Backbone as a ProteinNet text record, in pm:
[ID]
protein_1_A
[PRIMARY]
XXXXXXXXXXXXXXXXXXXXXXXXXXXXXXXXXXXXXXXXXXXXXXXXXXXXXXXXXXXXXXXXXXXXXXXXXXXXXXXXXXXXXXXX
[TERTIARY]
-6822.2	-6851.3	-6885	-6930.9	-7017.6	-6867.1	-6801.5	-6660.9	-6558.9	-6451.6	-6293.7	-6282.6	-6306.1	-6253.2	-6279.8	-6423.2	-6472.1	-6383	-6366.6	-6290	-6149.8	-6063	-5921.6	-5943	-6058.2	-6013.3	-6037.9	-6173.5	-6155.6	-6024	-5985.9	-5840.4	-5710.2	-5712.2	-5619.8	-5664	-5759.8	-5830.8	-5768.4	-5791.7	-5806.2	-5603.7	-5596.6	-5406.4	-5351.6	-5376.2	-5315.9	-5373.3	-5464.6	-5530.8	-5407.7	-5428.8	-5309.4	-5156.3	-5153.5	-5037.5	-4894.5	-4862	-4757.1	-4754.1	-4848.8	-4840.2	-4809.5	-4840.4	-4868	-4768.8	-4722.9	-4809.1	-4872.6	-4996.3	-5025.7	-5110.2	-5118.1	-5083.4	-5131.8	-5266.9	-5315	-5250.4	-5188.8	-5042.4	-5138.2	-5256.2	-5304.5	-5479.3	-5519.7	-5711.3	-5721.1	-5829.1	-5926.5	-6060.5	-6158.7	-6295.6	-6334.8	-6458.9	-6498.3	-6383.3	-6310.6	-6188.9	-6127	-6044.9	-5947	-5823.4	-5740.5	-5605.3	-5572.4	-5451.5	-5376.6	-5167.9	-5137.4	-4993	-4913.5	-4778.4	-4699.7	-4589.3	-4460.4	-4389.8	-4218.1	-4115.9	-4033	-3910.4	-3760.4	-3690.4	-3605.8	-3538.4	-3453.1	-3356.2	-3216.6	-3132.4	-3258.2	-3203.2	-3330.7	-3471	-3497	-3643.2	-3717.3	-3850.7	-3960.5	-4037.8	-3972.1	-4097.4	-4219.8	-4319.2	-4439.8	-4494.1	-4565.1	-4566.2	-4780.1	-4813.9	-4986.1	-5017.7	-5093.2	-5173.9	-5328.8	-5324.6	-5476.9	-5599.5	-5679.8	-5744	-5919.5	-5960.4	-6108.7	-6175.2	-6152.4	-6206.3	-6113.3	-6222.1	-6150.3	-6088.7	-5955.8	-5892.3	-5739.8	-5728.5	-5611.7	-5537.1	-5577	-5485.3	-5320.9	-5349.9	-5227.2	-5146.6	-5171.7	-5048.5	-5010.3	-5109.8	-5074.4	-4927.1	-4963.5	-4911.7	-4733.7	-4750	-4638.9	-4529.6	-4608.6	-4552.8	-4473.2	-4514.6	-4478.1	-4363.4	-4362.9	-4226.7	-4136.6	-4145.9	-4059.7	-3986.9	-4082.6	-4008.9	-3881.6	-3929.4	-3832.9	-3660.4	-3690.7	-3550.5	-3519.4	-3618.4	-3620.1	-3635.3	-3567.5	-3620.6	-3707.5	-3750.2	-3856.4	-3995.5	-4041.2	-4151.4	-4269.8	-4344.7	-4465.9	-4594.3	-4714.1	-4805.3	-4814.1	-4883.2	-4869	-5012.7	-5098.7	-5182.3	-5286.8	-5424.2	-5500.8	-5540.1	-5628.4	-5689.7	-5813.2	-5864.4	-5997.6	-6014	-6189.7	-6233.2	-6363.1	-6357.2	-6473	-6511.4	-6642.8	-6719.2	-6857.3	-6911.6	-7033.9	-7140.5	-7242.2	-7342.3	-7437.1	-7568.8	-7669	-7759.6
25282.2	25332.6	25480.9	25510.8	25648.6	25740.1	25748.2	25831.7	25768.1	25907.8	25875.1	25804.4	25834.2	25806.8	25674.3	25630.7	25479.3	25380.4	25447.2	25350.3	25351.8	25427.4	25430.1	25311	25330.6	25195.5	25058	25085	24931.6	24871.3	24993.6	24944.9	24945.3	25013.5	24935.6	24820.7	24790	24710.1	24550.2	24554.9	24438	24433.3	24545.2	24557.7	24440.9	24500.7	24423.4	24276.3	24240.7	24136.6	23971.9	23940.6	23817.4	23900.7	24006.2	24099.2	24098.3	24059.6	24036.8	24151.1	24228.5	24377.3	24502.1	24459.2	24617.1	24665.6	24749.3	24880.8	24900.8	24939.7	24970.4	25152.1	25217	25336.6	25398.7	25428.5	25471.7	25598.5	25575	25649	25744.4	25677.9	25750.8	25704	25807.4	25760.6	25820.1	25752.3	25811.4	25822.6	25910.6	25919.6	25973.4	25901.3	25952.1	25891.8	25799.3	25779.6	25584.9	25585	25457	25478.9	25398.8	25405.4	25221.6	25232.9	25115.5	25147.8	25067.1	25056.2	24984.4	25060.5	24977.7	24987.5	24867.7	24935.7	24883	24929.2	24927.9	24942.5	24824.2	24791.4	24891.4	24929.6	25052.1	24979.2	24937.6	24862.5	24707.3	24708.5	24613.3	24657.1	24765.5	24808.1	24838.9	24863.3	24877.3	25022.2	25068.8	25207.4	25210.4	25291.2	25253.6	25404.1	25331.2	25464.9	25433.6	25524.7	25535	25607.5	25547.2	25541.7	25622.8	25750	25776.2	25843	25805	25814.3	25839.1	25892.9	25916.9	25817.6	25730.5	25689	25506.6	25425	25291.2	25224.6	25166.5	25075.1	25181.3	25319.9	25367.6	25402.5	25340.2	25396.6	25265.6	25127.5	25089.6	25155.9	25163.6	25223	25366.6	25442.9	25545.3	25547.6	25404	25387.1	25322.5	25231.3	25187.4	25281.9	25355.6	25516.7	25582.1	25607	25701.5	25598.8	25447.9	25404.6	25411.1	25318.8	25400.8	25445	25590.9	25750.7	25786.3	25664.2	25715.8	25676.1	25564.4	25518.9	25379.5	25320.9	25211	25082.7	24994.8	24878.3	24814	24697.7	24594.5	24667.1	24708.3	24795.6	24704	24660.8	24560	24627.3	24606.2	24623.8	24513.8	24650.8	24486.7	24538.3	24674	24650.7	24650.5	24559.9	24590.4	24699.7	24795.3	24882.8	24872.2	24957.1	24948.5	25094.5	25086.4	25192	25223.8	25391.5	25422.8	25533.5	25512	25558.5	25628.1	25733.2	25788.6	25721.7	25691.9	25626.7	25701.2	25645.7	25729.1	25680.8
2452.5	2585.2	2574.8	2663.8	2678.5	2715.7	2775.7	2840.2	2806.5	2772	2744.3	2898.8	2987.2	3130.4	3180.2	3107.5	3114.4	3028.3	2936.1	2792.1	2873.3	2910.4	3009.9	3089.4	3164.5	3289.9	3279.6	3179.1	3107	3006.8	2945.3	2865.7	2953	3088.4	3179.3	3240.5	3286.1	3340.4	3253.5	3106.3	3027	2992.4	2996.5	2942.4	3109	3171.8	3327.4	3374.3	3270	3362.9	3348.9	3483.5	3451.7	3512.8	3506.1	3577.6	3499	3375.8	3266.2	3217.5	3216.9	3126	3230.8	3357.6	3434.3	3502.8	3468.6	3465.3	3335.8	3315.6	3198.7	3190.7	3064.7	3093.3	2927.6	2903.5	2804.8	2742.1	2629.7	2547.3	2390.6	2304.5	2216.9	2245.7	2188.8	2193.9	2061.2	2013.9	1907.9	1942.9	1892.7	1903.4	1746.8	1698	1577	1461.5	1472	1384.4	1407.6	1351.1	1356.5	1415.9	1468.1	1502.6	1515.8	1492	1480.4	1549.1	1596.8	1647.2	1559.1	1485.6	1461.6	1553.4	1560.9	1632.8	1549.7	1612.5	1551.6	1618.4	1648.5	1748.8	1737.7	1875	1879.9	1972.9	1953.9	2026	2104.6	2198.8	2249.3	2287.4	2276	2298.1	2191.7	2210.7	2106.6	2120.9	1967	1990.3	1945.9	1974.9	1912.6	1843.1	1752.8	1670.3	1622.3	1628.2	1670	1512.7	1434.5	1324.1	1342.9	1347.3	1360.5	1226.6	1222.1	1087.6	1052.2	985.3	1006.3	941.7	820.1	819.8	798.5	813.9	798.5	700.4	730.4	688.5	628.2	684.4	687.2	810.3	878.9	1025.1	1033	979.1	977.6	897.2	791.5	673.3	757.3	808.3	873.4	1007.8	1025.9	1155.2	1081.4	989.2	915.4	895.5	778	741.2	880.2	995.8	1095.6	1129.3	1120.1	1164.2	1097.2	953.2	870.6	884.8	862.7	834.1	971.2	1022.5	1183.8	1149.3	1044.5	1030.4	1085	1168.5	1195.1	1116.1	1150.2	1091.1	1131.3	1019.6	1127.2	1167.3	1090.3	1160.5	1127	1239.7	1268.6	1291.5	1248.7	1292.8	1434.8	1569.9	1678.3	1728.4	1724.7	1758.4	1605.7	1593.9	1425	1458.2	1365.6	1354.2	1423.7	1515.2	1558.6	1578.8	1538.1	1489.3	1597.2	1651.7	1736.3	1631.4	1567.3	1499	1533.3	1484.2	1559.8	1524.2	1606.4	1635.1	1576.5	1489.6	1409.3	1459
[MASK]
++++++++++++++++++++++++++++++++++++++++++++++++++++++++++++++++++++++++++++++++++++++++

């Protein structure tokens, strides 16, 4: 998409649809790069920890690494890596 502001409402837009997710509430962006979510249980809740990267196929390990290092267990990749790259 052409705008951070366009890419937001379509990614709330698609996070809420069916109404199981919402509120939903854009937390990391990338432009020019990769990012991926791992996350990792904290008593009964889930933290999430955001993988960001320039070029592809390191933003999970990026994202692994940051849970980890937190001390957590169980640390999942839950969103894959997707990549907004510049257009030639």
């Amino acid at each position: 998409m052409d705008s951070r502001a366009a890419v937001e409402k379509e990614t709330i837009k698609t996070c809420e649809q069916g109404g199981r997710n919402a509120p939903c509430k854009v937390e990391a962006w990338v432009r020019n790069g990769c990012i991926a979510v791992a996350q990792g249980k904290v008593g009964s809740k889930w933290k999430s920890f955001f993988g960001t990267e320039a070029s592809p196929g390191l933003a999970e390990l990026s994202a692994l690494r940051k849970c980890r290092a937190s001390g957590l267990p169980q640390c999942e990749i839950t969103t894959p890596e997707g990549c907004s790259l510049p257009r030639y």
